[in-house]
């Protein structure tokens, strides 16, 4: 596709009836996945600063911290409910200390009430099916979620980590407002079908991990000090076979950013947002400074040639390793893209 240069700007992008800035906030790492979570005070400060800086889309899930992240978001932002678009996810939760995918209608009807209580609200603006349950046709899961809309518990529906074919099947049951898939310079799966399908159907493509799970931030993860429970320890792109080669590619991107007067996060986020006016990104961070750096891309003009150069350096062909290990990939419905192993 043709790259569009210039700044994304503070102009709104649309998710269903909601107008949001092109960058929202992914809240996962305030409670989940990346080692030791920040203190409650630091997490609260991050959320409130995001609100002050103009973020309106806050993205959480029942899975994150096995409910703890929804509780955090609810506690901190319930008093500002009329200022935000609140997104959460169902269909993948913590049960007995383990992650469980369950898209059965009765489960989704029960867990939405649990989510509403944790979030301290009477309605969730955007509710995603977090993962497709292979035992349950997507039509059944989305049909149950459509019932939540009818009951006034949810305003709009989304899907996460699914293919273009699944998106179309779901959309035929009930309008899908947003598709949240991983999308970044090194994760190009949406380009195999969902980016175009979303555009055709009027669906927002919400990019999670647009900074490549911290790889394209100011300081890439140091494998020597990653906590044992950090999810990147099980991702091939961060293992000892592939990480050095990926770091070399990162060095080339840094040169492109430096020559253009950009930071690497600005370049990486600018590239994602240039993929289309229906693309919204939800980077996560635990740092107020990094939050502000990320948001600065909305006011940063980036020439199309710079974005194209970045895309040639790091892409599905040049990246080393798959985005997930094989066991996790079998749980995900998206089109595969990039190297394996």
mmCIF file with all atom_site columns, C-alpha atoms in Angstrom, residues 146-294:
data_model
loop_
_atom_site.group_PDB
_atom_site.id
_atom_site.type_symbol
_atom_site.label_atom_id
_atom_site.label_alt_id
_atom_site.label_comp_id
_atom_site.label_asym_id
_atom_site.label_entity_id
_atom_site.label_seq_id
_atom_site.pdbx_PDB_ins_code
_atom_site.Cartn_x
_atom_site.Cartn_y
_atom_site.Cartn_z
_atom_site.occupancy
_atom_site.B_iso_or_equiv
_atom_site.pdbx_formal_charge
_atom_site.auth_seq_id
_atom_site.auth_comp_id
_atom_site.auth_asym_id
_atom_site.auth_atom_id
_atom_site.pdbx_PDB_model_num
ATOM 1   C CA . UNK A 1 146 ? -24.871 -8.941  20.419 1.00 0.00 ? 146 UNK A CA 1
ATOM 2   C CA . UNK A 1 147 ? -27.280 -9.833  23.208 1.00 0.00 ? 147 UNK A CA 1
ATOM 3   C CA . UNK A 1 148 ? -25.096 -7.814  25.582 1.00 0.00 ? 148 UNK A CA 1
ATOM 4   C CA . UNK A 1 149 ? -25.546 -4.818  23.288 1.00 0.00 ? 149 UNK A CA 1
ATOM 5   C CA . UNK A 1 150 ? -29.287 -5.368  23.321 1.00 0.00 ? 150 UNK A CA 1
ATOM 6   C CA . UNK A 1 151 ? -29.220 -5.539  27.115 1.00 0.00 ? 151 UNK A CA 1
ATOM 7   C CA . UNK A 1 152 ? -27.426 -2.199  27.312 1.00 0.00 ? 152 UNK A CA 1
ATOM 8   C CA . UNK A 1 153 ? -24.302 -3.666  28.903 1.00 0.00 ? 153 UNK A CA 1
ATOM 9   C CA . UNK A 1 154 ? -22.087 -3.057  25.864 1.00 0.00 ? 154 UNK A CA 1
ATOM 10  C CA . UNK A 1 155 ? -22.196 -0.356  23.200 1.00 0.00 ? 155 UNK A CA 1
ATOM 11  C CA . UNK A 1 156 ? -20.042 -1.815  20.386 1.00 0.00 ? 156 UNK A CA 1
ATOM 12  C CA . UNK A 1 157 ? -18.343 -5.119  19.602 1.00 0.00 ? 157 UNK A CA 1
ATOM 13  C CA . UNK A 1 158 ? -14.813 -6.017  18.620 1.00 0.00 ? 158 UNK A CA 1
ATOM 14  C CA . UNK A 1 159 ? -12.692 -9.055  17.828 1.00 0.00 ? 159 UNK A CA 1
ATOM 15  C CA . UNK A 1 160 ? -9.046  -9.691  18.639 1.00 0.00 ? 160 UNK A CA 1
ATOM 16  C CA . UNK A 1 161 ? -6.425  -11.785 16.851 1.00 0.00 ? 161 UNK A CA 1
ATOM 17  C CA . UNK A 1 162 ? -8.681  -13.153 14.123 1.00 0.00 ? 162 UNK A CA 1
ATOM 18  C CA . UNK A 1 163 ? -8.433  -13.521 10.367 1.00 0.00 ? 163 UNK A CA 1
ATOM 19  C CA . UNK A 1 164 ? -10.216 -11.609 7.629  1.00 0.00 ? 164 UNK A CA 1
ATOM 20  C CA . UNK A 1 165 ? -12.515 -14.592 7.015  1.00 0.00 ? 165 UNK A CA 1
ATOM 21  C CA . UNK A 1 166 ? -13.532 -14.740 10.674 1.00 0.00 ? 166 UNK A CA 1
ATOM 22  C CA . UNK A 1 167 ? -14.079 -10.982 10.744 1.00 0.00 ? 167 UNK A CA 1
ATOM 23  C CA . UNK A 1 168 ? -16.452 -11.229 7.797  1.00 0.00 ? 168 UNK A CA 1
ATOM 24  C CA . UNK A 1 169 ? -18.390 -14.115 9.372  1.00 0.00 ? 169 UNK A CA 1
ATOM 25  C CA . UNK A 1 170 ? -18.753 -12.218 12.630 1.00 0.00 ? 170 UNK A CA 1
ATOM 26  C CA . UNK A 1 171 ? -19.709 -8.977  10.913 1.00 0.00 ? 171 UNK A CA 1
ATOM 27  C CA . UNK A 1 172 ? -22.584 -10.790 9.190  1.00 0.00 ? 172 UNK A CA 1
ATOM 28  C CA . UNK A 1 173 ? -24.046 -11.591 12.634 1.00 0.00 ? 173 UNK A CA 1
ATOM 29  C CA . UNK A 1 174 ? -23.594 -8.161  14.220 1.00 0.00 ? 174 UNK A CA 1
ATOM 30  C CA . UNK A 1 175 ? -21.616 -5.083  13.132 1.00 0.00 ? 175 UNK A CA 1
ATOM 31  C CA . UNK A 1 176 ? -18.026 -5.315  14.338 1.00 0.00 ? 176 UNK A CA 1
ATOM 32  C CA . UNK A 1 177 ? -16.642 -1.905  15.285 1.00 0.00 ? 177 UNK A CA 1
ATOM 33  C CA . UNK A 1 178 ? -12.995 -2.798  15.822 1.00 0.00 ? 178 UNK A CA 1
ATOM 34  C CA . UNK A 1 179 ? -10.514 -5.547  15.103 1.00 0.00 ? 179 UNK A CA 1
ATOM 35  C CA . UNK A 1 180 ? -7.534  -5.569  17.450 1.00 0.00 ? 180 UNK A CA 1
ATOM 36  C CA . UNK A 1 181 ? -4.553  -7.422  16.000 1.00 0.00 ? 181 UNK A CA 1
ATOM 37  C CA . UNK A 1 182 ? -0.844  -7.113  16.598 1.00 0.00 ? 182 UNK A CA 1
ATOM 38  C CA . UNK A 1 183 ? 0.613   -4.697  14.032 1.00 0.00 ? 183 UNK A CA 1
ATOM 39  C CA . UNK A 1 184 ? 4.037   -3.112  13.904 1.00 0.00 ? 184 UNK A CA 1
ATOM 40  C CA . UNK A 1 185 ? 7.052   -2.875  11.655 1.00 0.00 ? 185 UNK A CA 1
ATOM 41  C CA . UNK A 1 186 ? 7.971   -6.454  12.549 1.00 0.00 ? 186 UNK A CA 1
ATOM 42  C CA . UNK A 1 187 ? 4.451   -7.952  12.818 1.00 0.00 ? 187 UNK A CA 1
ATOM 43  C CA . UNK A 1 188 ? 2.728   -7.563  9.454  1.00 0.00 ? 188 UNK A CA 1
ATOM 44  C CA . UNK A 1 189 ? -0.062  -10.135 9.763  1.00 0.00 ? 189 UNK A CA 1
ATOM 45  C CA . UNK A 1 190 ? -2.845  -7.582  9.083  1.00 0.00 ? 190 UNK A CA 1
ATOM 46  C CA . UNK A 1 191 ? -1.360  -7.004  5.634  1.00 0.00 ? 191 UNK A CA 1
ATOM 47  C CA . UNK A 1 192 ? -2.381  -10.558 4.716  1.00 0.00 ? 192 UNK A CA 1
ATOM 48  C CA . UNK A 1 193 ? -6.051  -9.622  4.695  1.00 0.00 ? 193 UNK A CA 1
ATOM 49  C CA . UNK A 1 194 ? -7.459  -7.975  7.810  1.00 0.00 ? 194 UNK A CA 1
ATOM 50  C CA . UNK A 1 195 ? -6.174  -4.465  7.089  1.00 0.00 ? 195 UNK A CA 1
ATOM 51  C CA . UNK A 1 196 ? -8.101  -4.375  3.808  1.00 0.00 ? 196 UNK A CA 1
ATOM 52  C CA . UNK A 1 197 ? -11.131 -6.278  5.107  1.00 0.00 ? 197 UNK A CA 1
ATOM 53  C CA . UNK A 1 198 ? -11.452 -3.860  8.007  1.00 0.00 ? 198 UNK A CA 1
ATOM 54  C CA . UNK A 1 199 ? -11.305 -0.900  5.631  1.00 0.00 ? 199 UNK A CA 1
ATOM 55  C CA . UNK A 1 200 ? -13.994 -2.416  3.377  1.00 0.00 ? 200 UNK A CA 1
ATOM 56  C CA . UNK A 1 201 ? -16.323 -3.163  6.285  1.00 0.00 ? 201 UNK A CA 1
ATOM 57  C CA . UNK A 1 202 ? -15.863 0.168   8.060  1.00 0.00 ? 202 UNK A CA 1
ATOM 58  C CA . UNK A 1 203 ? -14.076 -1.519  10.962 1.00 0.00 ? 203 UNK A CA 1
ATOM 59  C CA . UNK A 1 204 ? -11.263 0.168   12.886 1.00 0.00 ? 204 UNK A CA 1
ATOM 60  C CA . UNK A 1 205 ? -8.000  -1.779  12.915 1.00 0.00 ? 205 UNK A CA 1
ATOM 61  C CA . UNK A 1 206 ? -6.651  -1.332  16.439 1.00 0.00 ? 206 UNK A CA 1
ATOM 62  C CA . UNK A 1 207 ? -2.941  -2.146  16.519 1.00 0.00 ? 207 UNK A CA 1
ATOM 63  C CA . UNK A 1 208 ? -1.634  -3.629  19.744 1.00 0.00 ? 208 UNK A CA 1
ATOM 64  C CA . UNK A 1 209 ? 2.097   -3.854  20.450 1.00 0.00 ? 209 UNK A CA 1
ATOM 65  C CA . UNK A 1 210 ? 2.864   -1.183  17.794 1.00 0.00 ? 210 UNK A CA 1
ATOM 66  C CA . UNK A 1 211 ? 6.286   -0.750  19.437 1.00 0.00 ? 211 UNK A CA 1
ATOM 67  C CA . UNK A 1 212 ? 7.087   -4.445  19.012 1.00 0.00 ? 212 UNK A CA 1
ATOM 68  C CA . UNK A 1 213 ? 6.738   -5.352  22.689 1.00 0.00 ? 213 UNK A CA 1
ATOM 69  C CA . UNK A 1 214 ? 9.268   -2.751  23.736 1.00 0.00 ? 214 UNK A CA 1
ATOM 70  C CA . UNK A 1 215 ? 11.774  -3.624  21.029 1.00 0.00 ? 215 UNK A CA 1
ATOM 71  C CA . UNK A 1 216 ? 11.245  -0.279  19.274 1.00 0.00 ? 216 UNK A CA 1
ATOM 72  C CA . UNK A 1 217 ? 11.302  1.899   22.371 1.00 0.00 ? 217 UNK A CA 1
ATOM 73  C CA . UNK A 1 218 ? 14.220  4.029   23.506 1.00 0.00 ? 218 UNK A CA 1
ATOM 74  C CA . UNK A 1 219 ? 15.892  1.058   25.213 1.00 0.00 ? 219 UNK A CA 1
ATOM 75  C CA . UNK A 1 220 ? 15.250  -2.458  23.878 1.00 0.00 ? 220 UNK A CA 1
ATOM 76  C CA . UNK A 1 221 ? 14.722  -5.309  26.352 1.00 0.00 ? 221 UNK A CA 1
ATOM 77  C CA . UNK A 1 222 ? 17.910  -6.681  27.906 1.00 0.00 ? 222 UNK A CA 1
ATOM 78  C CA . UNK A 1 223 ? 17.547  -10.450 27.835 1.00 0.00 ? 223 UNK A CA 1
ATOM 79  C CA . UNK A 1 224 ? 19.994  -10.821 30.704 1.00 0.00 ? 224 UNK A CA 1
ATOM 80  C CA . UNK A 1 225 ? 17.673  -9.073  33.140 1.00 0.00 ? 225 UNK A CA 1
ATOM 81  C CA . UNK A 1 226 ? 14.210  -9.991  31.881 1.00 0.00 ? 226 UNK A CA 1
ATOM 82  C CA . UNK A 1 227 ? 12.190  -11.481 34.760 1.00 0.00 ? 227 UNK A CA 1
ATOM 83  C CA . UNK A 1 228 ? 11.472  -15.190 34.515 1.00 0.00 ? 228 UNK A CA 1
ATOM 84  C CA . UNK A 1 229 ? 7.736   -14.559 34.078 1.00 0.00 ? 229 UNK A CA 1
ATOM 85  C CA . UNK A 1 230 ? 8.120   -11.958 31.320 1.00 0.00 ? 230 UNK A CA 1
ATOM 86  C CA . UNK A 1 231 ? 6.162   -13.247 28.313 1.00 0.00 ? 231 UNK A CA 1
ATOM 87  C CA . UNK A 1 232 ? 8.935   -12.238 25.919 1.00 0.00 ? 232 UNK A CA 1
ATOM 88  C CA . UNK A 1 233 ? 11.051  -15.095 27.254 1.00 0.00 ? 233 UNK A CA 1
ATOM 89  C CA . UNK A 1 234 ? 8.789   -17.441 25.291 1.00 0.00 ? 234 UNK A CA 1
ATOM 90  C CA . UNK A 1 235 ? 8.761   -15.402 22.082 1.00 0.00 ? 235 UNK A CA 1
ATOM 91  C CA . UNK A 1 236 ? 11.202  -16.550 19.394 1.00 0.00 ? 236 UNK A CA 1
ATOM 92  C CA . UNK A 1 237 ? 12.122  -13.024 18.306 1.00 0.00 ? 237 UNK A CA 1
ATOM 93  C CA . UNK A 1 238 ? 13.647  -12.450 21.727 1.00 0.00 ? 238 UNK A CA 1
ATOM 94  C CA . UNK A 1 239 ? 15.530  -15.715 22.062 1.00 0.00 ? 239 UNK A CA 1
ATOM 95  C CA . UNK A 1 240 ? 19.276  -16.113 21.737 1.00 0.00 ? 240 UNK A CA 1
ATOM 96  C CA . UNK A 1 241 ? 19.036  -17.469 18.196 1.00 0.00 ? 241 UNK A CA 1
ATOM 97  C CA . UNK A 1 242 ? 17.206  -14.474 16.743 1.00 0.00 ? 242 UNK A CA 1
ATOM 98  C CA . UNK A 1 243 ? 17.589  -11.461 19.010 1.00 0.00 ? 243 UNK A CA 1
ATOM 99  C CA . UNK A 1 244 ? 21.080  -10.371 17.919 1.00 0.00 ? 244 UNK A CA 1
ATOM 100 C CA . UNK A 1 245 ? 20.007  -10.269 14.268 1.00 0.00 ? 245 UNK A CA 1
ATOM 101 C CA . UNK A 1 246 ? 16.903  -8.293  15.168 1.00 0.00 ? 246 UNK A CA 1
ATOM 102 C CA . UNK A 1 247 ? 18.994  -5.841  17.181 1.00 0.00 ? 247 UNK A CA 1
ATOM 103 C CA . UNK A 1 248 ? 21.105  -5.247  14.081 1.00 0.00 ? 248 UNK A CA 1
ATOM 104 C CA . UNK A 1 249 ? 17.956  -4.314  12.163 1.00 0.00 ? 249 UNK A CA 1
ATOM 105 C CA . UNK A 1 250 ? 16.967  -2.045  15.011 1.00 0.00 ? 250 UNK A CA 1
ATOM 106 C CA . UNK A 1 251 ? 20.293  -0.252  14.645 1.00 0.00 ? 251 UNK A CA 1
ATOM 107 C CA . UNK A 1 252 ? 19.470  0.494   11.007 1.00 0.00 ? 252 UNK A CA 1
ATOM 108 C CA . UNK A 1 253 ? 16.107  1.924   12.053 1.00 0.00 ? 253 UNK A CA 1
ATOM 109 C CA . UNK A 1 254 ? 17.798  4.136   14.628 1.00 0.00 ? 254 UNK A CA 1
ATOM 110 C CA . UNK A 1 255 ? 19.949  5.628   11.874 1.00 0.00 ? 255 UNK A CA 1
ATOM 111 C CA . UNK A 1 256 ? 16.861  6.404   9.787  1.00 0.00 ? 256 UNK A CA 1
ATOM 112 C CA . UNK A 1 257 ? 15.173  8.012   12.793 1.00 0.00 ? 257 UNK A CA 1
ATOM 113 C CA . UNK A 1 258 ? 18.241  10.045  13.744 1.00 0.00 ? 258 UNK A CA 1
ATOM 114 C CA . UNK A 1 259 ? 18.701  11.377  10.221 1.00 0.00 ? 259 UNK A CA 1
ATOM 115 C CA . UNK A 1 260 ? 15.052  12.444  10.148 1.00 0.00 ? 260 UNK A CA 1
ATOM 116 C CA . UNK A 1 261 ? 15.253  14.122  13.556 1.00 0.00 ? 261 UNK A CA 1
ATOM 117 C CA . UNK A 1 262 ? 12.933  11.556  15.119 1.00 0.00 ? 262 UNK A CA 1
ATOM 118 C CA . UNK A 1 263 ? 13.021  9.217   18.058 1.00 0.00 ? 263 UNK A CA 1
ATOM 119 C CA . UNK A 1 264 ? 12.671  5.528   17.273 1.00 0.00 ? 264 UNK A CA 1
ATOM 120 C CA . UNK A 1 265 ? 9.208   5.305   18.920 1.00 0.00 ? 265 UNK A CA 1
ATOM 121 C CA . UNK A 1 266 ? 8.007   8.247   16.847 1.00 0.00 ? 266 UNK A CA 1
ATOM 122 C CA . UNK A 1 267 ? 9.185   6.510   13.681 1.00 0.00 ? 267 UNK A CA 1
ATOM 123 C CA . UNK A 1 268 ? 7.636   3.176   14.647 1.00 0.00 ? 268 UNK A CA 1
ATOM 124 C CA . UNK A 1 269 ? 4.284   4.640   15.699 1.00 0.00 ? 269 UNK A CA 1
ATOM 125 C CA . UNK A 1 270 ? 4.195   6.988   12.729 1.00 0.00 ? 270 UNK A CA 1
ATOM 126 C CA . UNK A 1 271 ? 4.647   4.013   10.431 1.00 0.00 ? 271 UNK A CA 1
ATOM 127 C CA . UNK A 1 272 ? 1.718   2.123   11.978 1.00 0.00 ? 272 UNK A CA 1
ATOM 128 C CA . UNK A 1 273 ? -0.586  5.126   11.849 1.00 0.00 ? 273 UNK A CA 1
ATOM 129 C CA . UNK A 1 274 ? 0.317   5.725   8.213  1.00 0.00 ? 274 UNK A CA 1
ATOM 130 C CA . UNK A 1 275 ? -1.233  2.384   7.232  1.00 0.00 ? 275 UNK A CA 1
ATOM 131 C CA . UNK A 1 276 ? -4.662  3.946   6.873  1.00 0.00 ? 276 UNK A CA 1
ATOM 132 C CA . UNK A 1 277 ? -7.128  6.390   8.387  1.00 0.00 ? 277 UNK A CA 1
ATOM 133 C CA . UNK A 1 278 ? -8.961  3.462   9.966  1.00 0.00 ? 278 UNK A CA 1
ATOM 134 C CA . UNK A 1 279 ? -5.905  2.440   12.006 1.00 0.00 ? 279 UNK A CA 1
ATOM 135 C CA . UNK A 1 280 ? -5.667  3.274   15.713 1.00 0.00 ? 280 UNK A CA 1
ATOM 136 C CA . UNK A 1 281 ? -2.724  2.191   17.890 1.00 0.00 ? 281 UNK A CA 1
ATOM 137 C CA . UNK A 1 282 ? -2.762  1.351   21.600 1.00 0.00 ? 282 UNK A CA 1
ATOM 138 C CA . UNK A 1 283 ? 0.853   1.306   22.824 1.00 0.00 ? 283 UNK A CA 1
ATOM 139 C CA . UNK A 1 284 ? 1.374   0.527   26.474 1.00 0.00 ? 284 UNK A CA 1
ATOM 140 C CA . UNK A 1 285 ? 3.939   1.980   28.846 1.00 0.00 ? 285 UNK A CA 1
ATOM 141 C CA . UNK A 1 286 ? 4.727   2.301   32.529 1.00 0.00 ? 286 UNK A CA 1
ATOM 142 C CA . UNK A 1 287 ? 6.628   5.569   32.098 1.00 0.00 ? 287 UNK A CA 1
ATOM 143 C CA . UNK A 1 288 ? 5.044   9.009   32.008 1.00 0.00 ? 288 UNK A CA 1
ATOM 144 C CA . UNK A 1 289 ? 7.990   10.260  29.950 1.00 0.00 ? 289 UNK A CA 1
ATOM 145 C CA . UNK A 1 290 ? 7.566   7.463   27.422 1.00 0.00 ? 290 UNK A CA 1
ATOM 146 C CA . UNK A 1 291 ? 3.824   8.108   27.313 1.00 0.00 ? 291 UNK A CA 1
ATOM 147 C CA . UNK A 1 292 ? 4.447   11.719  26.340 1.00 0.00 ? 292 UNK A CA 1
ATOM 148 C CA . UNK A 1 293 ? 7.069   10.690  23.787 1.00 0.00 ? 293 UNK A CA 1
ATOM 149 C CA . UNK A 1 294 ? 4.587   8.303   22.202 1.00 0.00 ? 294 UNK A CA 1
#
